[in-house]
Structures are given as structure tokens and as C-alpha cells.
């Protein structure tokens, strides 16, 4: 891949990460107020709103919650869709991300970083289900990359 394409993909990745960070960490905070939210105060209520039980939130939205369908979609599918571009862009940008496990690890690591920041700075609540859904989104983004890779590889001639 030539330098111009790599630079373009890198800029796309940076823009994507900036938008994702705003949506994940600062969705309810105006950009002008972000710096004011970096504090280490302890709030017992905030701690209780965190979820450390796998599939608790997913099951709640799928089977228990008495909320509109659009709220379910926003909370479940939004976490998946938000990480699909990561699973597609990373393997295009660097060879080390052309294996599924490295894309999964990258998606999980980025998601874990967001969740820890939410936990520490109380930007939102930590939810282990977000880790699951975000990692799944990264995997889904990897699938079109593999399809593209399959169809763009050079054709080998069969010798008779």
C-alpha cells in the first residue's frame, strides 16, 4: 500500500476515534465542558450503576426492559455498530491487524479503556456487556475486510 493511502487511512482512523470517543465518553457533555469533568470524586450512587455481571444488561434490554424498541436498539446495536469501523480499518492500515485475534484484542482493549475511563471519571457507567458488544462489533467489521481480501488477491493459474 502506498504512503498516500496509508496516510489517508490513518487520518480516517483518527477521525473515527475522535467521533467514537465523543459518543462513548462525552455523549451528554458539551465539548466546551469536557475538561471540567475530569475529577476523582466518589459517588456511591454512581458505583452502584455499574455492571460487572456479563450479559446482565443485554438480557435486560432483550427480555425484561419495558422500554421503546428504539431505546433497545440504541443501547445494544449502538455498541456493536460503533466498533464495526475499527474492525475494518485496522487490518487495512497495518498487517499485524490482519488476524482476527489481533482485531478482537484491539476492539476489546479500546472498549476496556473507555469503560475504565467511565468508571474512574464518572463520564458514564462501567458495563461489562459493552465490552462484549463492542468486541463483537470489531469482529463484524473484520468480516468485510476478509471478504475484500479474498476477492482482491491475485488469481493463480492452475498448471496442467
PDB file of N, CA and C in Angstrom, residues 23-120:
ATOM      1  N   UNK A  23     -18.778  10.140  21.340  1.00  0.00           N
ATOM      2  CA  UNK A  23     -20.043   9.418  21.512  1.00  0.00           C
ATOM      3  C   UNK A  23     -20.050   8.508  22.740  1.00  0.00           C
ATOM      4  N   UNK A  24     -18.920   7.883  23.021  1.00  0.00           N
ATOM      5  CA  UNK A  24     -18.870   6.932  24.135  1.00  0.00           C
ATOM      6  C   UNK A  24     -18.662   7.639  25.473  1.00  0.00           C
ATOM      7  N   UNK A  25     -17.667   8.506  25.538  1.00  0.00           N
ATOM      8  CA  UNK A  25     -17.316   9.112  26.822  1.00  0.00           C
ATOM      9  C   UNK A  25     -18.067  10.399  27.125  1.00  0.00           C
ATOM     10  N   UNK A  26     -18.306  11.192  26.105  1.00  0.00           N
ATOM     11  CA  UNK A  26     -18.826  12.542  26.338  1.00  0.00           C
ATOM     12  C   UNK A  26     -20.164  12.783  25.656  1.00  0.00           C
ATOM     13  N   UNK A  27     -20.986  11.749  25.541  1.00  0.00           N
ATOM     14  CA  UNK A  27     -22.245  11.879  24.797  1.00  0.00           C
ATOM     15  C   UNK A  27     -23.193  12.899  25.411  1.00  0.00           C
ATOM     16  N   UNK A  28     -23.132  13.093  26.714  1.00  0.00           N
ATOM     17  CA  UNK A  28     -24.039  14.035  27.371  1.00  0.00           C
ATOM     18  C   UNK A  28     -23.332  15.315  27.811  1.00  0.00           C
ATOM     19  N   UNK A  29     -22.072  15.457  27.432  1.00  0.00           N
ATOM     20  CA  UNK A  29     -21.279  16.599  27.879  1.00  0.00           C
ATOM     21  C   UNK A  29     -20.907  17.457  26.673  1.00  0.00           C
ATOM     22  N   UNK A  30     -21.225  18.745  26.693  1.00  0.00           N
ATOM     23  CA  UNK A  30     -20.802  19.617  25.587  1.00  0.00           C
ATOM     24  C   UNK A  30     -19.275  19.678  25.518  1.00  0.00           C
ATOM     25  N   UNK A  31     -18.736  19.803  24.324  1.00  0.00           N
ATOM     26  CA  UNK A  31     -17.281  19.842  24.142  1.00  0.00           C
ATOM     27  C   UNK A  31     -16.625  20.899  25.022  1.00  0.00           C
ATOM     28  N   UNK A  32     -17.277  22.040  25.193  1.00  0.00           N
ATOM     29  CA  UNK A  32     -16.699  23.127  25.989  1.00  0.00           C
ATOM     30  C   UNK A  32     -16.615  22.788  27.477  1.00  0.00           C
ATOM     31  N   UNK A  33     -17.339  21.770  27.926  1.00  0.00           N
ATOM     32  CA  UNK A  33     -17.381  21.415  29.345  1.00  0.00           C
ATOM     33  C   UNK A  33     -16.592  20.152  29.693  1.00  0.00           C
ATOM     34  N   UNK A  34     -15.988  19.531  28.707  1.00  0.00           N
ATOM     35  CA  UNK A  34     -15.317  18.243  28.940  1.00  0.00           C
ATOM     36  C   UNK A  34     -14.249  18.342  30.018  1.00  0.00           C
ATOM     37  N   UNK A  35     -13.400  19.349  29.965  1.00  0.00           N
ATOM     38  CA  UNK A  35     -12.280  19.469  30.911  1.00  0.00           C
ATOM     39  C   UNK A  35     -12.770  19.554  32.356  1.00  0.00           C
ATOM     40  N   UNK A  36     -13.946  20.110  32.576  1.00  0.00           N
ATOM     41  CA  UNK A  36     -14.487  20.243  33.933  1.00  0.00           C
ATOM     42  C   UNK A  36     -14.920  18.907  34.530  1.00  0.00           C
ATOM     43  N   UNK A  37     -15.013  17.883  33.719  1.00  0.00           N
ATOM     44  CA  UNK A  37     -15.495  16.587  34.199  1.00  0.00           C
ATOM     45  C   UNK A  37     -14.376  15.629  34.596  1.00  0.00           C
ATOM     46  N   UNK A  38     -13.133  16.074  34.513  1.00  0.00           N
ATOM     47  CA  UNK A  38     -12.023  15.227  34.932  1.00  0.00           C
ATOM     48  C   UNK A  38     -11.781  15.442  36.426  1.00  0.00           C
ATOM     49  N   UNK A  39     -12.467  14.670  37.253  1.00  0.00           N
ATOM     50  CA  UNK A  39     -12.264  14.760  38.692  1.00  0.00           C
ATOM     51  C   UNK A  39     -12.346  13.364  39.289  1.00  0.00           C
ATOM     52  N   UNK A  40     -11.876  13.244  40.504  1.00  0.00           N
ATOM     53  CA  UNK A  40     -11.843  11.947  41.180  1.00  0.00           C
ATOM     54  C   UNK A  40     -12.752  11.945  42.409  1.00  0.00           C
ATOM     55  N   UNK A  41     -13.987  12.363  42.243  1.00  0.00           N
ATOM     56  CA  UNK A  41     -14.906  12.346  43.374  1.00  0.00           C
ATOM     57  C   UNK A  41     -15.545  10.967  43.472  1.00  0.00           C
ATOM     58  N   UNK A  42     -15.867  10.575  44.688  1.00  0.00           N
ATOM     59  CA  UNK A  42     -16.522   9.282  44.889  1.00  0.00           C
ATOM     60  C   UNK A  42     -18.006   9.513  45.112  1.00  0.00           C
ATOM     61  N   UNK A  43     -18.794   8.822  44.347  1.00  0.00           N
ATOM     62  CA  UNK A  43     -20.246   8.906  44.472  1.00  0.00           C
ATOM     63  C   UNK A  43     -20.776   7.480  44.571  1.00  0.00           C
ATOM     64  N   UNK A  44     -21.298   7.118  45.723  1.00  0.00           N
ATOM     65  CA  UNK A  44     -21.788   5.757  45.942  1.00  0.00           C
ATOM     66  C   UNK A  44     -22.861   5.355  44.955  1.00  0.00           C
ATOM     67  N   UNK A  45     -23.725   6.305  44.584  1.00  0.00           N
ATOM     68  CA  UNK A  45     -24.782   6.007  43.613  1.00  0.00           C
ATOM     69  C   UNK A  45     -24.174   5.628  42.270  1.00  0.00           C
ATOM     70  N   UNK A  46     -23.172   6.384  41.853  1.00  0.00           N
ATOM     71  CA  UNK A  46     -22.534   6.092  40.563  1.00  0.00           C
ATOM     72  C   UNK A  46     -21.941   4.687  40.574  1.00  0.00           C
ATOM     73  N   UNK A  47     -21.302   4.305  41.658  1.00  0.00           N
ATOM     74  CA  UNK A  47     -20.688   2.981  41.741  1.00  0.00           C
ATOM     75  C   UNK A  47     -21.741   1.881  41.591  1.00  0.00           C
ATOM     76  N   UNK A  48     -22.923   2.088  42.166  1.00  0.00           N
ATOM     77  CA  UNK A  48     -23.986   1.087  42.087  1.00  0.00           C
ATOM     78  C   UNK A  48     -24.576   0.976  40.683  1.00  0.00           C
ATOM     79  N   UNK A  49     -24.382   1.985  39.850  1.00  0.00           N
ATOM     80  CA  UNK A  49     -24.946   1.942  38.494  1.00  0.00           C
ATOM     81  C   UNK A  49     -24.060   1.167  37.519  1.00  0.00           C
ATOM     82  N   UNK A  50     -22.899   0.724  37.972  1.00  0.00           N
ATOM     83  CA  UNK A  50     -22.000  -0.045  37.115  1.00  0.00           C
ATOM     84  C   UNK A  50     -22.462  -1.498  37.039  1.00  0.00           C
ATOM     85  N   UNK A  51     -22.113  -2.164  35.942  1.00  0.00           N
ATOM     86  CA  UNK A  51     -22.487  -3.569  35.760  1.00  0.00           C
ATOM     87  C   UNK A  51     -21.237  -4.406  35.519  1.00  0.00           C
ATOM     88  N   UNK A  52     -20.979  -5.337  36.418  1.00  0.00           N
ATOM     89  CA  UNK A  52     -19.831  -6.236  36.296  1.00  0.00           C
ATOM     90  C   UNK A  52     -20.262  -7.671  35.993  1.00  0.00           C
ATOM     91  N   UNK A  53     -21.551  -7.885  35.763  1.00  0.00           N
ATOM     92  CA  UNK A  53     -22.092  -9.222  35.501  1.00  0.00           C
ATOM     93  C   UNK A  53     -22.320  -9.391  33.998  1.00  0.00           C
ATOM     94  N   UNK A  54     -21.580 -10.316  33.351  1.00  0.00           N
ATOM     95  CA  UNK A  54     -21.745 -10.497  31.902  1.00  0.00           C
ATOM     96  C   UNK A  54     -23.185 -10.854  31.520  1.00  0.00           C
ATOM     97  N   UNK A  55     -23.659 -10.229  30.459  1.00  0.00           N
ATOM     98  CA  UNK A  55     -24.975 -10.433  29.848  1.00  0.00           C
ATOM     99  C   UNK A  55     -26.151  -9.896  30.672  1.00  0.00           C
ATOM    100  N   UNK A  56     -25.891  -9.242  31.781  1.00  0.00           N
ATOM    101  CA  UNK A  56     -26.973  -8.687  32.596  1.00  0.00           C
ATOM    102  C   UNK A  56     -27.721  -7.588  31.836  1.00  0.00           C
ATOM    103  N   UNK A  57     -27.003  -6.630  31.283  1.00  0.00           N
ATOM    104  CA  UNK A  57     -27.635  -5.530  30.544  1.00  0.00           C
ATOM    105  C   UNK A  57     -28.240  -6.031  29.241  1.00  0.00           C
ATOM    106  N   UNK A  58     -27.536  -6.918  28.565  1.00  0.00           N
ATOM    107  CA  UNK A  58     -28.047  -7.471  27.301  1.00  0.00           C
ATOM    108  C   UNK A  58     -29.376  -8.180  27.549  1.00  0.00           C
ATOM    109  N   UNK A  59     -29.418  -9.054  28.552  1.00  0.00           N
ATOM    110  CA  UNK A  59     -30.665  -9.757  28.886  1.00  0.00           C
ATOM    111  C   UNK A  59     -31.761  -8.788  29.308  1.00  0.00           C
ATOM    112  N   UNK A  60     -31.387  -7.764  30.052  1.00  0.00           N
ATOM    113  CA  UNK A  60     -32.371  -6.778  30.487  1.00  0.00           C
ATOM    114  C   UNK A  60     -33.040  -6.128  29.284  1.00  0.00           C
ATOM    115  N   UNK A  61     -32.245  -5.652  28.327  1.00  0.00           N
ATOM    116  CA  UNK A  61     -32.825  -4.974  27.166  1.00  0.00           C
ATOM    117  C   UNK A  61     -33.546  -5.930  26.220  1.00  0.00           C
ATOM    118  N   UNK A  62     -33.098  -7.170  26.146  1.00  0.00           N
ATOM    119  CA  UNK A  62     -33.753  -8.122  25.246  1.00  0.00           C
ATOM    120  C   UNK A  62     -35.048  -8.686  25.819  1.00  0.00           C
ATOM    121  N   UNK A  63     -35.072  -8.965  27.120  1.00  0.00           N
ATOM    122  CA  UNK A  63     -36.188  -9.728  27.673  1.00  0.00           C
ATOM    123  C   UNK A  63     -36.987  -9.046  28.785  1.00  0.00           C
ATOM    124  N   UNK A  64     -36.412  -8.116  29.497  1.00  0.00           N
ATOM    125  CA  UNK A  64     -37.063  -7.588  30.690  1.00  0.00           C
ATOM    126  C   UNK A  64     -37.545  -6.151  30.533  1.00  0.00           C
ATOM    127  N   UNK A  65     -36.709  -5.313  29.978  1.00  0.00           N
ATOM    128  CA  UNK A  65     -36.977  -3.869  29.952  1.00  0.00           C
ATOM    129  C   UNK A  65     -38.300  -3.535  29.276  1.00  0.00           C
ATOM    130  N   UNK A  66     -39.043  -2.671  29.933  1.00  0.00           N
ATOM    131  CA  UNK A  66     -40.297  -2.181  29.366  1.00  0.00           C
ATOM    132  C   UNK A  66     -40.020  -0.795  28.775  1.00  0.00           C
ATOM    133  N   UNK A  67     -39.241  -0.796  27.692  1.00  0.00           N
ATOM    134  CA  UNK A  67     -38.854   0.455  27.030  1.00  0.00           C
ATOM    135  C   UNK A  67     -39.135   0.339  25.538  1.00  0.00           C
ATOM    136  N   UNK A  68     -39.157   1.476  24.885  1.00  0.00           N
ATOM    137  CA  UNK A  68     -39.390   1.505  23.438  1.00  0.00           C
ATOM    138  C   UNK A  68     -38.320   0.717  22.697  1.00  0.00           C
ATOM    139  N   UNK A  69     -38.694   0.221  21.538  1.00  0.00           N
ATOM    140  CA  UNK A  69     -37.773  -0.550  20.704  1.00  0.00           C
ATOM    141  C   UNK A  69     -36.540   0.272  20.338  1.00  0.00           C
ATOM    142  N   UNK A  70     -36.718   1.566  20.059  1.00  0.00           N
ATOM    143  CA  UNK A  70     -35.580   2.392  19.661  1.00  0.00           C
ATOM    144  C   UNK A  70     -34.564   2.547  20.788  1.00  0.00           C
ATOM    145  N   UNK A  71     -34.999   2.511  22.033  1.00  0.00           N
ATOM    146  CA  UNK A  71     -34.066   2.578  23.163  1.00  0.00           C
ATOM    147  C   UNK A  71     -33.270   1.278  23.248  1.00  0.00           C
ATOM    148  N   UNK A  72     -33.930   0.155  23.010  1.00  0.00           N
ATOM    149  CA  UNK A  72     -33.231  -1.141  22.995  1.00  0.00           C
ATOM    150  C   UNK A  72     -32.166  -1.160  21.902  1.00  0.00           C
ATOM    151  N   UNK A  73     -32.562  -0.712  20.709  1.00  0.00           N
ATOM    152  CA  UNK A  73     -31.629  -0.693  19.574  1.00  0.00           C
ATOM    153  C   UNK A  73     -30.459   0.232  19.866  1.00  0.00           C
ATOM    154  N   UNK A  74     -30.760   1.411  20.384  1.00  0.00           N
ATOM    155  CA  UNK A  74     -29.704   2.383  20.678  1.00  0.00           C
ATOM    156  C   UNK A  74     -28.700   1.809  21.674  1.00  0.00           C
ATOM    157  N   UNK A  75     -29.182   1.121  22.693  1.00  0.00           N
ATOM    158  CA  UNK A  75     -28.302   0.612  23.737  1.00  0.00           C
ATOM    159  C   UNK A  75     -27.559  -0.662  23.354  1.00  0.00           C
ATOM    160  N   UNK A  76     -28.158  -1.503  22.561  1.00  0.00           N
ATOM    161  CA  UNK A  76     -27.497  -2.758  22.190  1.00  0.00           C
ATOM    162  C   UNK A  76     -26.776  -2.642  20.850  1.00  0.00           C
ATOM    163  N   UNK A  77     -27.524  -2.327  19.804  1.00  0.00           N
ATOM    164  CA  UNK A  77     -26.921  -2.247  18.468  1.00  0.00           C
ATOM    165  C   UNK A  77     -25.929  -1.095  18.375  1.00  0.00           C
ATOM    166  N   UNK A  78     -26.180  -0.019  19.106  1.00  0.00           N
ATOM    167  CA  UNK A  78     -25.259   1.119  19.073  1.00  0.00           C
ATOM    168  C   UNK A  78     -23.858   0.738  19.514  1.00  0.00           C
ATOM    169  N   UNK A  79     -23.763  -0.114  20.525  1.00  0.00           N
ATOM    170  CA  UNK A  79     -22.453  -0.577  20.986  1.00  0.00           C
ATOM    171  C   UNK A  79     -21.760  -1.450  19.948  1.00  0.00           C
ATOM    172  N   UNK A  80     -22.525  -2.225  19.221  1.00  0.00           N
ATOM    173  CA  UNK A  80     -21.956  -3.086  18.177  1.00  0.00           C
ATOM    174  C   UNK A  80     -21.523  -2.240  16.983  1.00  0.00           C
ATOM    175  N   UNK A  81     -22.438  -1.433  16.471  1.00  0.00           N
ATOM    176  CA  UNK A  81     -22.192  -0.637  15.260  1.00  0.00           C
ATOM    177  C   UNK A  81     -21.027   0.330  15.445  1.00  0.00           C
ATOM    178  N   UNK A  82     -20.895   0.882  16.636  1.00  0.00           N
ATOM    179  CA  UNK A  82     -19.823   1.842  16.887  1.00  0.00           C
ATOM    180  C   UNK A  82     -18.427   1.285  16.682  1.00  0.00           C
ATOM    181  N   UNK A  83     -18.263  -0.018  16.826  1.00  0.00           N
ATOM    182  CA  UNK A  83     -16.931  -0.623  16.711  1.00  0.00           C
ATOM    183  C   UNK A  83     -16.705  -1.357  15.392  1.00  0.00           C
ATOM    184  N   UNK A  84     -17.712  -1.412  14.537  1.00  0.00           N
ATOM    185  CA  UNK A  84     -17.542  -2.060  13.230  1.00  0.00           C
ATOM    186  C   UNK A  84     -16.445  -1.390  12.404  1.00  0.00           C
ATOM    187  N   UNK A  85     -16.400  -0.059  12.322  1.00  0.00           N
ATOM    188  CA  UNK A  85     -15.331   0.567  11.523  1.00  0.00           C
ATOM    189  C   UNK A  85     -13.929   0.202  12.008  1.00  0.00           C
ATOM    190  N   UNK A  86     -13.758   0.036  13.311  1.00  0.00           N
ATOM    191  CA  UNK A  86     -12.445  -0.328  13.849  1.00  0.00           C
ATOM    192  C   UNK A  86     -11.985  -1.669  13.285  1.00  0.00           C
ATOM    193  N   UNK A  87     -12.893  -2.634  13.251  1.00  0.00           N
ATOM    194  CA  UNK A  87     -12.564  -3.963  12.737  1.00  0.00           C
ATOM    195  C   UNK A  87     -12.251  -3.980  11.255  1.00  0.00           C
ATOM    196  N   UNK A  88     -12.716  -2.974  10.532  1.00  0.00           N
ATOM    197  CA  UNK A  88     -12.449  -2.882   9.097  1.00  0.00           C
ATOM    198  C   UNK A  88     -11.199  -2.056   8.795  1.00  0.00           C
ATOM    199  N   UNK A  89     -11.033  -0.939   9.491  1.00  0.00           N
ATOM    200  CA  UNK A  89      -9.926  -0.017   9.203  1.00  0.00           C
ATOM    201  C   UNK A  89      -8.579  -0.574   9.657  1.00  0.00           C
ATOM    202  N   UNK A  90      -8.515  -1.141  10.862  1.00  0.00           N
ATOM    203  CA  UNK A  90      -7.228  -1.610  11.387  1.00  0.00           C
ATOM    204  C   UNK A  90      -6.505  -2.589  10.464  1.00  0.00           C
ATOM    205  N   UNK A  91      -7.169  -3.637   9.957  1.00  0.00           N
ATOM    206  CA  UNK A  91      -6.434  -4.557   9.083  1.00  0.00           C
ATOM    207  C   UNK A  91      -6.037  -3.935   7.744  1.00  0.00           C
ATOM    208  N   UNK A  92      -6.770  -2.914   7.309  1.00  0.00           N
ATOM    209  CA  UNK A  92      -6.365  -2.215   6.085  1.00  0.00           C
ATOM    210  C   UNK A  92      -5.122  -1.377   6.325  1.00  0.00           C
ATOM    211  N   UNK A  93      -4.981  -0.888   7.543  1.00  0.00           N
ATOM    212  CA  UNK A  93      -3.901   0.030   7.884  1.00  0.00           C
ATOM    213  C   UNK A  93      -2.589  -0.676   8.214  1.00  0.00           C
ATOM    214  N   UNK A  94      -2.667  -1.818   8.889  1.00  0.00           N
ATOM    215  CA  UNK A  94      -1.441  -2.490   9.340  1.00  0.00           C
ATOM    216  C   UNK A  94      -1.575  -4.004   9.231  1.00  0.00           C
ATOM    217  N   UNK A  95      -0.522  -4.640   8.735  1.00  0.00           N
ATOM    218  CA  UNK A  95      -0.523  -6.098   8.561  1.00  0.00           C
ATOM    219  C   UNK A  95      -0.725  -6.850   9.877  1.00  0.00           C
ATOM    220  N   UNK A  96      -0.225  -6.284  10.980  1.00  0.00           N
ATOM    221  CA  UNK A  96      -0.354  -7.000  12.255  1.00  0.00           C
ATOM    222  C   UNK A  96      -1.804  -7.133  12.706  1.00  0.00           C
ATOM    223  N   UNK A  97      -2.712  -6.364  12.117  1.00  0.00           N
ATOM    224  CA  UNK A  97      -4.132  -6.461  12.447  1.00  0.00           C
ATOM    225  C   UNK A  97      -4.906  -7.289  11.424  1.00  0.00           C
ATOM    226  N   UNK A  98      -4.211  -8.057  10.606  1.00  0.00           N
ATOM    227  CA  UNK A  98      -4.899  -8.861   9.601  1.00  0.00           C
ATOM    228  C   UNK A  98      -5.300 -10.238  10.116  1.00  0.00           C
ATOM    229  N   UNK A  99      -5.106 -10.469  11.387  1.00  0.00           N
ATOM    230  CA  UNK A  99      -5.587 -11.699  12.027  1.00  0.00           C
ATOM    231  C   UNK A  99      -6.752 -11.327  12.950  1.00  0.00           C
ATOM    232  N   UNK A 100      -7.740 -12.188  12.982  1.00  0.00           N
ATOM    233  CA  UNK A 100      -8.942 -11.914  13.763  1.00  0.00           C
ATOM    234  C   UNK A 100      -8.626 -11.654  15.233  1.00  0.00           C
ATOM    235  N   UNK A 101      -7.736 -12.445  15.806  1.00  0.00           N
ATOM    236  CA  UNK A 101      -7.471 -12.283  17.240  1.00  0.00           C
ATOM    237  C   UNK A 101      -6.866 -10.925  17.575  1.00  0.00           C
ATOM    238  N   UNK A 102      -6.057 -10.351  16.673  1.00  0.00           N
ATOM    239  CA  UNK A 102      -5.490  -9.033  16.962  1.00  0.00           C
ATOM    240  C   UNK A 102      -6.549  -7.937  16.845  1.00  0.00           C
ATOM    241  N   UNK A 103      -7.473  -8.097  15.916  1.00  0.00           N
ATOM    242  CA  UNK A 103      -8.582  -7.140  15.806  1.00  0.00           C
ATOM    243  C   UNK A 103      -9.475  -7.256  17.041  1.00  0.00           C
ATOM    244  N   UNK A 104      -9.757  -8.484  17.468  1.00  0.00           N
ATOM    245  CA  UNK A 104     -10.561  -8.694  18.681  1.00  0.00           C
ATOM    246  C   UNK A 104      -9.890  -8.063  19.891  1.00  0.00           C
ATOM    247  N   UNK A 105      -8.586  -8.278  20.015  1.00  0.00           N
ATOM    248  CA  UNK A 105      -7.837  -7.717  21.141  1.00  0.00           C
ATOM    249  C   UNK A 105      -7.847  -6.189  21.091  1.00  0.00           C
ATOM    250  N   UNK A 106      -7.699  -5.618  19.908  1.00  0.00           N
ATOM    251  CA  UNK A 106      -7.718  -4.157  19.767  1.00  0.00           C
ATOM    252  C   UNK A 106      -9.087  -3.594  20.134  1.00  0.00           C
ATOM    253  N   UNK A 107     -10.154  -4.220  19.645  1.00  0.00           N
ATOM    254  CA  UNK A 107     -11.511  -3.755  19.957  1.00  0.00           C
ATOM    255  C   UNK A 107     -11.789  -3.892  21.455  1.00  0.00           C
ATOM    256  N   UNK A 108     -11.400  -5.026  22.024  1.00  0.00           N
ATOM    257  CA  UNK A 108     -11.594  -5.237  23.458  1.00  0.00           C
ATOM    258  C   UNK A 108     -10.796  -4.222  24.267  1.00  0.00           C
ATOM    259  N   UNK A 109      -9.542  -3.985  23.879  1.00  0.00           N
ATOM    260  CA  UNK A 109      -8.678  -3.055  24.613  1.00  0.00           C
ATOM    261  C   UNK A 109      -9.205  -1.625  24.561  1.00  0.00           C
ATOM    262  N   UNK A 110      -9.636  -1.195  23.383  1.00  0.00           N
ATOM    263  CA  UNK A 110     -10.197   0.152  23.263  1.00  0.00           C
ATOM    264  C   UNK A 110     -11.469   0.265  24.101  1.00  0.00           C
ATOM    265  N   UNK A 111     -12.314  -0.737  24.020  1.00  0.00           N
ATOM    266  CA  UNK A 111     -13.547  -0.741  24.801  1.00  0.00           C
ATOM    267  C   UNK A 111     -13.250  -0.731  26.298  1.00  0.00           C
ATOM    268  N   UNK A 112     -12.291  -1.540  26.729  1.00  0.00           N
ATOM    269  CA  UNK A 112     -11.912  -1.576  28.143  1.00  0.00           C
ATOM    270  C   UNK A 112     -11.382  -0.218  28.592  1.00  0.00           C
ATOM    271  N   UNK A 113     -10.613   0.431  27.737  1.00  0.00           N
ATOM    272  CA  UNK A 113     -10.110   1.774  28.060  1.00  0.00           C
ATOM    273  C   UNK A 113     -11.263   2.741  28.287  1.00  0.00           C
ATOM    274  N   UNK A 114     -12.232   2.715  27.397  1.00  0.00           N
ATOM    275  CA  UNK A 114     -13.409   3.581  27.550  1.00  0.00           C
ATOM    276  C   UNK A 114     -14.157   3.267  28.847  1.00  0.00           C
ATOM    277  N   UNK A 115     -14.346   1.991  29.121  1.00  0.00           N
ATOM    278  CA  UNK A 115     -15.101   1.603  30.314  1.00  0.00           C
ATOM    279  C   UNK A 115     -14.369   2.009  31.591  1.00  0.00           C
ATOM    280  N   UNK A 116     -13.053   1.849  31.618  1.00  0.00           N
ATOM    281  CA  UNK A 116     -12.277   2.251  32.799  1.00  0.00           C
ATOM    282  C   UNK A 116     -12.339   3.764  32.984  1.00  0.00           C
ATOM    283  N   UNK A 117     -12.229   4.516  31.887  1.00  0.00           N
ATOM    284  CA  UNK A 117     -12.347   5.977  31.986  1.00  0.00           C
ATOM    285  C   UNK A 117     -13.725   6.381  32.503  1.00  0.00           C
ATOM    286  N   UNK A 118     -14.763   5.691  32.052  1.00  0.00           N
ATOM    287  CA  UNK A 118     -16.110   5.982  32.550  1.00  0.00           C
ATOM    288  C   UNK A 118     -16.223   5.673  34.042  1.00  0.00           C
ATOM    289  N   UNK A 119     -15.581   4.603  34.459  1.00  0.00           N
ATOM    290  CA  UNK A 119     -15.618   4.206  35.861  1.00  0.00           C
ATOM    291  C   UNK A 119     -14.873   5.211  36.738  1.00  0.00           C
ATOM    292  N   UNK A 120     -13.670   5.580  36.327  1.00  0.00           N
ATOM    293  CA  UNK A 120     -12.820   6.455  37.131  1.00  0.00           C
ATOM    294  C   UNK A 120     -13.339   7.888  37.169  1.00  0.00           C
TER     295      UNK A 120
END
